[in-house]
Amino acid sequence: MDTKNLDKLTACPDCDLLIERITLVDNQQAHCPRCNSLLYQGKNNSVIKSLMVSGSGLLMIFPAYFLPVMNMGALGINNSASVISSIPPMMTSSLWIAGLGLVLFAVLFPILILFLSFWISLHLHLQLYPHYLQKLQILFQNLIHWGMPEVYVLGILVALVKLLDDFTVTIGAGMVSFILMMFCSLLVT
């Protein structure tokens, strides 16, 4: 069989039957003729939707990381912290491993995921297929397992619940932006 024809085939994930790929319209589904397993489905404007969501997530990066996540106060003393301002104290203390995890899994990887999704979607939308696009897609597929902003949000929410008994705590604009960025990151993956 010619290798050019292999690109037109897809394998059933359940029974491994090779089936020729066909173009589907919106909400149409392709099923395996042998085991009736769902192979793929047509999605309307998926590239534009991915471009919009990843672009929205990229717009949330600055406020999510640089604006205060929460404000705490007790006995007239108020303090606020952003994601970026919490990294240096963690890196210079005995919590440097947690600080490194914060930098990688809550800052660097989510930004890379959103940027790669935007860049790949932009190229697909403009119908530009440079030689490096496949490598970027592979990198994107490998990174989606490592971006964990939702874990950071859950940690903040647990800390918030614990602190409410002793402090007056208000959610900052950074937290709202971070949650929006997290949802955009989850939607593109």
PDB file of C-alpha atoms in Angstrom, residues 2-182:
ATOM      1  CA  ASP A   2       1.259   3.464  -0.868  1.00  0.00           C
ATOM      2  CA  THR A   3       2.231   5.581   2.175  1.00  0.00           C
ATOM      3  CA  LYS A   4       0.311   8.567   0.812  1.00  0.00           C
ATOM      4  CA  ASN A   5      -2.897   6.538   1.122  1.00  0.00           C
ATOM      5  CA  LEU A   6      -2.167   5.781   4.794  1.00  0.00           C
ATOM      6  CA  ASP A   7      -2.871   9.414   5.684  1.00  0.00           C
ATOM      7  CA  LYS A   8      -6.440   8.908   4.507  1.00  0.00           C
ATOM      8  CA  LEU A   9      -7.018   5.982   6.871  1.00  0.00           C
ATOM      9  CA  THR A  10      -8.023   5.874  10.511  1.00  0.00           C
ATOM     10  CA  ALA A  11      -7.964   2.899  12.856  1.00  0.00           C
ATOM     11  CA  CYS A  12     -10.882   1.968  15.076  1.00  0.00           C
ATOM     12  CA  PRO A  13      -9.788   2.367  18.724  1.00  0.00           C
ATOM     13  CA  ASP A  14     -11.685  -0.802  19.719  1.00  0.00           C
ATOM     14  CA  CYS A  15     -11.209  -3.350  16.951  1.00  0.00           C
ATOM     15  CA  ASP A  16      -8.307  -1.801  14.934  1.00  0.00           C
ATOM     16  CA  LEU A  17     -10.183  -1.943  11.642  1.00  0.00           C
ATOM     17  CA  LEU A  18      -8.653   0.449   9.097  1.00  0.00           C
ATOM     18  CA  ILE A  19     -11.273   2.746   7.610  1.00  0.00           C
ATOM     19  CA  GLU A  20     -10.938   5.492   5.026  1.00  0.00           C
ATOM     20  CA  ARG A  21     -11.464   8.952   6.556  1.00  0.00           C
ATOM     21  CA  ILE A  22     -14.298  11.002   5.145  1.00  0.00           C
ATOM     22  CA  THR A  23     -15.094  14.670   5.682  1.00  0.00           C
ATOM     23  CA  LEU A  24     -17.970  15.188   8.081  1.00  0.00           C
ATOM     24  CA  VAL A  25     -20.290  18.126   8.520  1.00  0.00           C
ATOM     25  CA  ASP A  26     -21.310  19.676  11.844  1.00  0.00           C
ATOM     26  CA  ASN A  27     -22.394  17.107  14.459  1.00  0.00           C
ATOM     27  CA  GLN A  28     -22.134  14.199  12.013  1.00  0.00           C
ATOM     28  CA  GLN A  29     -20.393  11.123  13.439  1.00  0.00           C
ATOM     29  CA  ALA A  30     -18.293   8.380  11.873  1.00  0.00           C
ATOM     30  CA  HIS A  31     -18.743   4.911  13.385  1.00  0.00           C
ATOM     31  CA  CYS A  32     -16.830   1.706  12.816  1.00  0.00           C
ATOM     32  CA  PRO A  33     -18.786  -0.655  10.517  1.00  0.00           C
ATOM     33  CA  ARG A  34     -17.522  -3.683  12.449  1.00  0.00           C
ATOM     34  CA  CYS A  35     -18.077  -2.733  16.127  1.00  0.00           C
ATOM     35  CA  ASN A  36     -20.051   0.543  15.850  1.00  0.00           C
ATOM     36  CA  SER A  37     -17.479   2.422  17.963  1.00  0.00           C
ATOM     37  CA  LEU A  38     -17.321   6.201  17.546  1.00  0.00           C
ATOM     38  CA  LEU A  39     -14.305   7.076  15.393  1.00  0.00           C
ATOM     39  CA  TYR A  40     -14.588  10.869  15.088  1.00  0.00           C
ATOM     40  CA  GLN A  41     -17.189  13.541  14.599  1.00  0.00           C
ATOM     41  CA  GLY A  42     -17.502  16.716  12.618  1.00  0.00           C
ATOM     42  CA  LYS A  43     -17.293  19.973  14.518  1.00  0.00           C
ATOM     43  CA  ASN A  44     -18.355  23.285  13.090  1.00  0.00           C
ATOM     44  CA  ASN A  45     -15.703  26.022  13.197  1.00  0.00           C
ATOM     45  CA  SER A  46     -13.505  24.134  15.666  1.00  0.00           C
ATOM     46  CA  VAL A  47     -10.386  26.012  14.554  1.00  0.00           C
ATOM     47  CA  ILE A  48     -12.032  29.408  15.036  1.00  0.00           C
ATOM     48  CA  LYS A  49     -13.420  28.347  18.421  1.00  0.00           C
ATOM     49  CA  SER A  50      -9.988  27.157  19.521  1.00  0.00           C
ATOM     50  CA  LEU A  51      -8.452  30.406  18.261  1.00  0.00           C
ATOM     51  CA  MET A  52     -10.971  32.500  20.202  1.00  0.00           C
ATOM     52  CA  VAL A  53     -10.693  30.534  23.444  1.00  0.00           C
ATOM     53  CA  SER A  54      -6.901  30.438  23.413  1.00  0.00           C
ATOM     54  CA  GLY A  55      -6.777  34.149  22.525  1.00  0.00           C
ATOM     55  CA  SER A  56      -9.100  34.923  25.435  1.00  0.00           C
ATOM     56  CA  GLY A  57      -6.889  32.881  27.737  1.00  0.00           C
ATOM     57  CA  LEU A  58      -3.816  34.752  26.548  1.00  0.00           C
ATOM     58  CA  LEU A  59      -5.547  38.048  27.330  1.00  0.00           C
ATOM     59  CA  MET A  60      -6.127  36.811  30.901  1.00  0.00           C
ATOM     60  CA  ILE A  61      -2.440  36.027  31.542  1.00  0.00           C
ATOM     61  CA  PHE A  62      -1.309  39.456  32.731  1.00  0.00           C
ATOM     62  CA  PRO A  63      -4.187  40.086  35.157  1.00  0.00           C
ATOM     63  CA  ALA A  64      -4.163  36.462  36.344  1.00  0.00           C
ATOM     64  CA  TYR A  65      -0.509  36.509  37.336  1.00  0.00           C
ATOM     65  CA  PHE A  66       0.133  40.124  38.326  1.00  0.00           C
ATOM     66  CA  LEU A  67      -3.086  41.299  40.013  1.00  0.00           C
ATOM     67  CA  PRO A  68      -3.793  40.293  43.639  1.00  0.00           C
ATOM     68  CA  VAL A  69      -5.326  36.842  43.990  1.00  0.00           C
ATOM     69  CA  MET A  70      -6.745  37.586  47.427  1.00  0.00           C
ATOM     70  CA  ASN A  71      -6.598  40.233  50.105  1.00  0.00           C
ATOM     71  CA  MET A  72      -6.291  39.211  53.740  1.00  0.00           C
ATOM     72  CA  GLY A  73      -6.748  41.392  56.753  1.00  0.00           C
ATOM     73  CA  ALA A  74      -6.671  41.006  60.522  1.00  0.00           C
ATOM     74  CA  LEU A  75      -6.510  43.623  63.263  1.00  0.00           C
ATOM     75  CA  GLY A  76      -6.297  46.442  60.732  1.00  0.00           C
ATOM     76  CA  ILE A  77      -3.328  44.968  58.863  1.00  0.00           C
ATOM     77  CA  ASN A  78      -4.073  44.111  55.260  1.00  0.00           C
ATOM     78  CA  ASN A  79      -1.939  42.156  52.830  1.00  0.00           C
ATOM     79  CA  SER A  80      -2.440  41.031  49.250  1.00  0.00           C
ATOM     80  CA  ALA A  81      -0.460  38.747  46.994  1.00  0.00           C
ATOM     81  CA  SER A  82      -0.382  37.888  43.326  1.00  0.00           C
ATOM     82  CA  VAL A  83       0.787  34.633  41.787  1.00  0.00           C
ATOM     83  CA  ILE A  84       4.066  36.184  40.629  1.00  0.00           C
ATOM     84  CA  SER A  85       4.733  37.938  43.947  1.00  0.00           C
ATOM     85  CA  SER A  86       4.338  34.631  45.811  1.00  0.00           C
ATOM     86  CA  ILE A  87       7.098  32.902  43.825  1.00  0.00           C
ATOM     87  CA  PRO A  88      10.271  34.654  45.175  1.00  0.00           C
ATOM     88  CA  PRO A  89       9.493  34.009  48.869  1.00  0.00           C
ATOM     89  CA  MET A  90       8.814  30.354  48.088  1.00  0.00           C
ATOM     90  CA  MET A  91      12.000  29.959  46.039  1.00  0.00           C
ATOM     91  CA  THR A  92      14.227  31.497  48.733  1.00  0.00           C
ATOM     92  CA  SER A  93      12.796  29.439  51.593  1.00  0.00           C
ATOM     93  CA  SER A  94      12.652  25.746  52.344  1.00  0.00           C
ATOM     94  CA  LEU A  95       9.609  25.573  50.042  1.00  0.00           C
ATOM     95  CA  TRP A  96      11.689  25.954  46.868  1.00  0.00           C
ATOM     96  CA  ILE A  97      10.329  22.682  45.436  1.00  0.00           C
ATOM     97  CA  ALA A  98       6.764  23.986  45.822  1.00  0.00           C
ATOM     98  CA  GLY A  99       7.894  27.277  44.268  1.00  0.00           C
ATOM     99  CA  LEU A 100       9.412  25.424  41.326  1.00  0.00           C
ATOM    100  CA  GLY A 101       6.185  23.440  40.941  1.00  0.00           C
ATOM    101  CA  LEU A 102       4.220  26.685  40.997  1.00  0.00           C
ATOM    102  CA  VAL A 103       6.426  28.208  38.296  1.00  0.00           C
ATOM    103  CA  LEU A 104       6.212  25.142  36.059  1.00  0.00           C
ATOM    104  CA  PHE A 105       2.670  23.814  36.518  1.00  0.00           C
ATOM    105  CA  ALA A 106       0.693  26.979  37.270  1.00  0.00           C
ATOM    106  CA  VAL A 107       2.629  29.581  35.256  1.00  0.00           C
ATOM    107  CA  LEU A 108       4.913  28.266  32.509  1.00  0.00           C
ATOM    108  CA  PHE A 109       2.983  25.250  31.174  1.00  0.00           C
ATOM    109  CA  PRO A 110      -0.474  26.943  31.070  1.00  0.00           C
ATOM    110  CA  ILE A 111       1.039  29.904  29.194  1.00  0.00           C
ATOM    111  CA  LEU A 112       2.759  27.559  26.738  1.00  0.00           C
ATOM    112  CA  ILE A 113      -0.442  25.552  26.249  1.00  0.00           C
ATOM    113  CA  LEU A 114      -2.480  28.660  25.476  1.00  0.00           C
ATOM    114  CA  PHE A 115       0.220  30.125  23.231  1.00  0.00           C
ATOM    115  CA  LEU A 116       0.720  26.881  21.288  1.00  0.00           C
ATOM    116  CA  SER A 117      -3.021  26.422  20.856  1.00  0.00           C
ATOM    117  CA  PHE A 118      -3.355  29.983  19.592  1.00  0.00           C
ATOM    118  CA  TRP A 119      -0.365  29.674  17.256  1.00  0.00           C
ATOM    119  CA  ILE A 120      -1.462  26.309  15.807  1.00  0.00           C
ATOM    120  CA  SER A 121      -5.088  27.468  15.403  1.00  0.00           C
ATOM    121  CA  LEU A 122      -3.955  30.700  13.742  1.00  0.00           C
ATOM    122  CA  HIS A 123      -1.872  28.756  11.226  1.00  0.00           C
ATOM    123  CA  LEU A 124      -4.742  26.367  10.510  1.00  0.00           C
ATOM    124  CA  HIS A 125      -7.217  29.224  10.145  1.00  0.00           C
ATOM    125  CA  LEU A 126      -4.921  31.054   7.717  1.00  0.00           C
ATOM    126  CA  GLN A 127      -4.229  27.738   5.953  1.00  0.00           C
ATOM    127  CA  LEU A 128      -0.495  28.083   6.494  1.00  0.00           C
ATOM    128  CA  TYR A 129       1.269  24.783   7.033  1.00  0.00           C
ATOM    129  CA  PRO A 130       4.948  25.422   7.817  1.00  0.00           C
ATOM    130  CA  HIS A 131       7.270  22.503   8.438  1.00  0.00           C
ATOM    131  CA  TYR A 132       7.387  23.138  12.215  1.00  0.00           C
ATOM    132  CA  LEU A 133       3.613  23.005  12.736  1.00  0.00           C
ATOM    133  CA  GLN A 134       3.590  19.237  13.263  1.00  0.00           C
ATOM    134  CA  LYS A 135       6.328  19.530  15.915  1.00  0.00           C
ATOM    135  CA  LEU A 136       4.354  22.261  17.683  1.00  0.00           C
ATOM    136  CA  GLN A 137       1.269  20.015  17.684  1.00  0.00           C
ATOM    137  CA  ILE A 138       3.286  17.162  19.219  1.00  0.00           C
ATOM    138  CA  LEU A 139       4.680  19.541  21.852  1.00  0.00           C
ATOM    139  CA  PHE A 140       1.148  20.782  22.577  1.00  0.00           C
ATOM    140  CA  GLN A 141      -0.140  17.222  22.989  1.00  0.00           C
ATOM    141  CA  ASN A 142       2.687  16.454  25.414  1.00  0.00           C
ATOM    142  CA  LEU A 143       2.177  19.644  27.449  1.00  0.00           C
ATOM    143  CA  ILE A 144      -1.570  19.342  28.014  1.00  0.00           C
ATOM    144  CA  HIS A 145      -0.943  16.756  30.728  1.00  0.00           C
ATOM    145  CA  TRP A 146       1.416  19.063  32.623  1.00  0.00           C
ATOM    146  CA  GLY A 147      -0.480  22.336  32.824  1.00  0.00           C
ATOM    147  CA  MET A 148      -2.366  22.222  36.117  1.00  0.00           C
ATOM    148  CA  PRO A 149      -3.795  25.642  36.929  1.00  0.00           C
ATOM    149  CA  GLU A 150      -6.925  23.980  38.326  1.00  0.00           C
ATOM    150  CA  VAL A 151      -4.836  22.365  41.075  1.00  0.00           C
ATOM    151  CA  TYR A 152      -3.529  25.804  42.034  1.00  0.00           C
ATOM    152  CA  VAL A 153      -7.097  27.177  42.137  1.00  0.00           C
ATOM    153  CA  LEU A 154      -8.224  24.299  44.350  1.00  0.00           C
ATOM    154  CA  GLY A 155      -5.287  24.956  46.684  1.00  0.00           C
ATOM    155  CA  ILE A 156      -6.257  28.615  46.940  1.00  0.00           C
ATOM    156  CA  LEU A 157      -9.882  27.718  47.624  1.00  0.00           C
ATOM    157  CA  VAL A 158      -8.897  25.285  50.392  1.00  0.00           C
ATOM    158  CA  ALA A 159      -6.631  27.933  51.932  1.00  0.00           C
ATOM    159  CA  LEU A 160      -9.448  30.467  51.607  1.00  0.00           C
ATOM    160  CA  VAL A 161     -11.860  28.248  53.525  1.00  0.00           C
ATOM    161  CA  LYS A 162      -9.269  27.653  56.238  1.00  0.00           C
ATOM    162  CA  LEU A 163      -8.422  31.369  56.557  1.00  0.00           C
ATOM    163  CA  LEU A 164     -12.004  32.620  56.764  1.00  0.00           C
ATOM    164  CA  ASP A 165     -12.209  31.797  60.486  1.00  0.00           C
ATOM    165  CA  ASP A 166      -9.228  33.954  61.453  1.00  0.00           C
ATOM    166  CA  PHE A 167      -8.995  36.640  58.762  1.00  0.00           C
ATOM    167  CA  THR A 168     -11.166  38.788  56.582  1.00  0.00           C
ATOM    168  CA  VAL A 169     -10.463  37.524  53.088  1.00  0.00           C
ATOM    169  CA  THR A 170     -11.639  38.993  49.807  1.00  0.00           C
ATOM    170  CA  ILE A 171     -11.129  37.549  46.368  1.00  0.00           C
ATOM    171  CA  GLY A 172      -9.014  39.751  44.114  1.00  0.00           C
ATOM    172  CA  ALA A 173      -9.247  40.440  40.398  1.00  0.00           C
ATOM    173  CA  GLY A 174      -6.253  38.149  39.890  1.00  0.00           C
ATOM    174  CA  MET A 175      -8.245  35.172  41.166  1.00  0.00           C
ATOM    175  CA  VAL A 176     -11.147  35.880  38.810  1.00  0.00           C
ATOM    176  CA  SER A 177      -8.737  36.292  35.898  1.00  0.00           C
ATOM    177  CA  PHE A 178      -6.850  33.148  36.886  1.00  0.00           C
ATOM    178  CA  ILE A 179     -10.085  31.116  36.988  1.00  0.00           C
ATOM    179  CA  LEU A 180     -11.082  32.464  33.550  1.00  0.00           C
ATOM    180  CA  MET A 181      -7.618  31.650  32.204  1.00  0.00           C
ATOM    181  CA  MET A 182      -7.889  28.170  33.736  1.00  0.00           C
TER     182      MET A 182
END
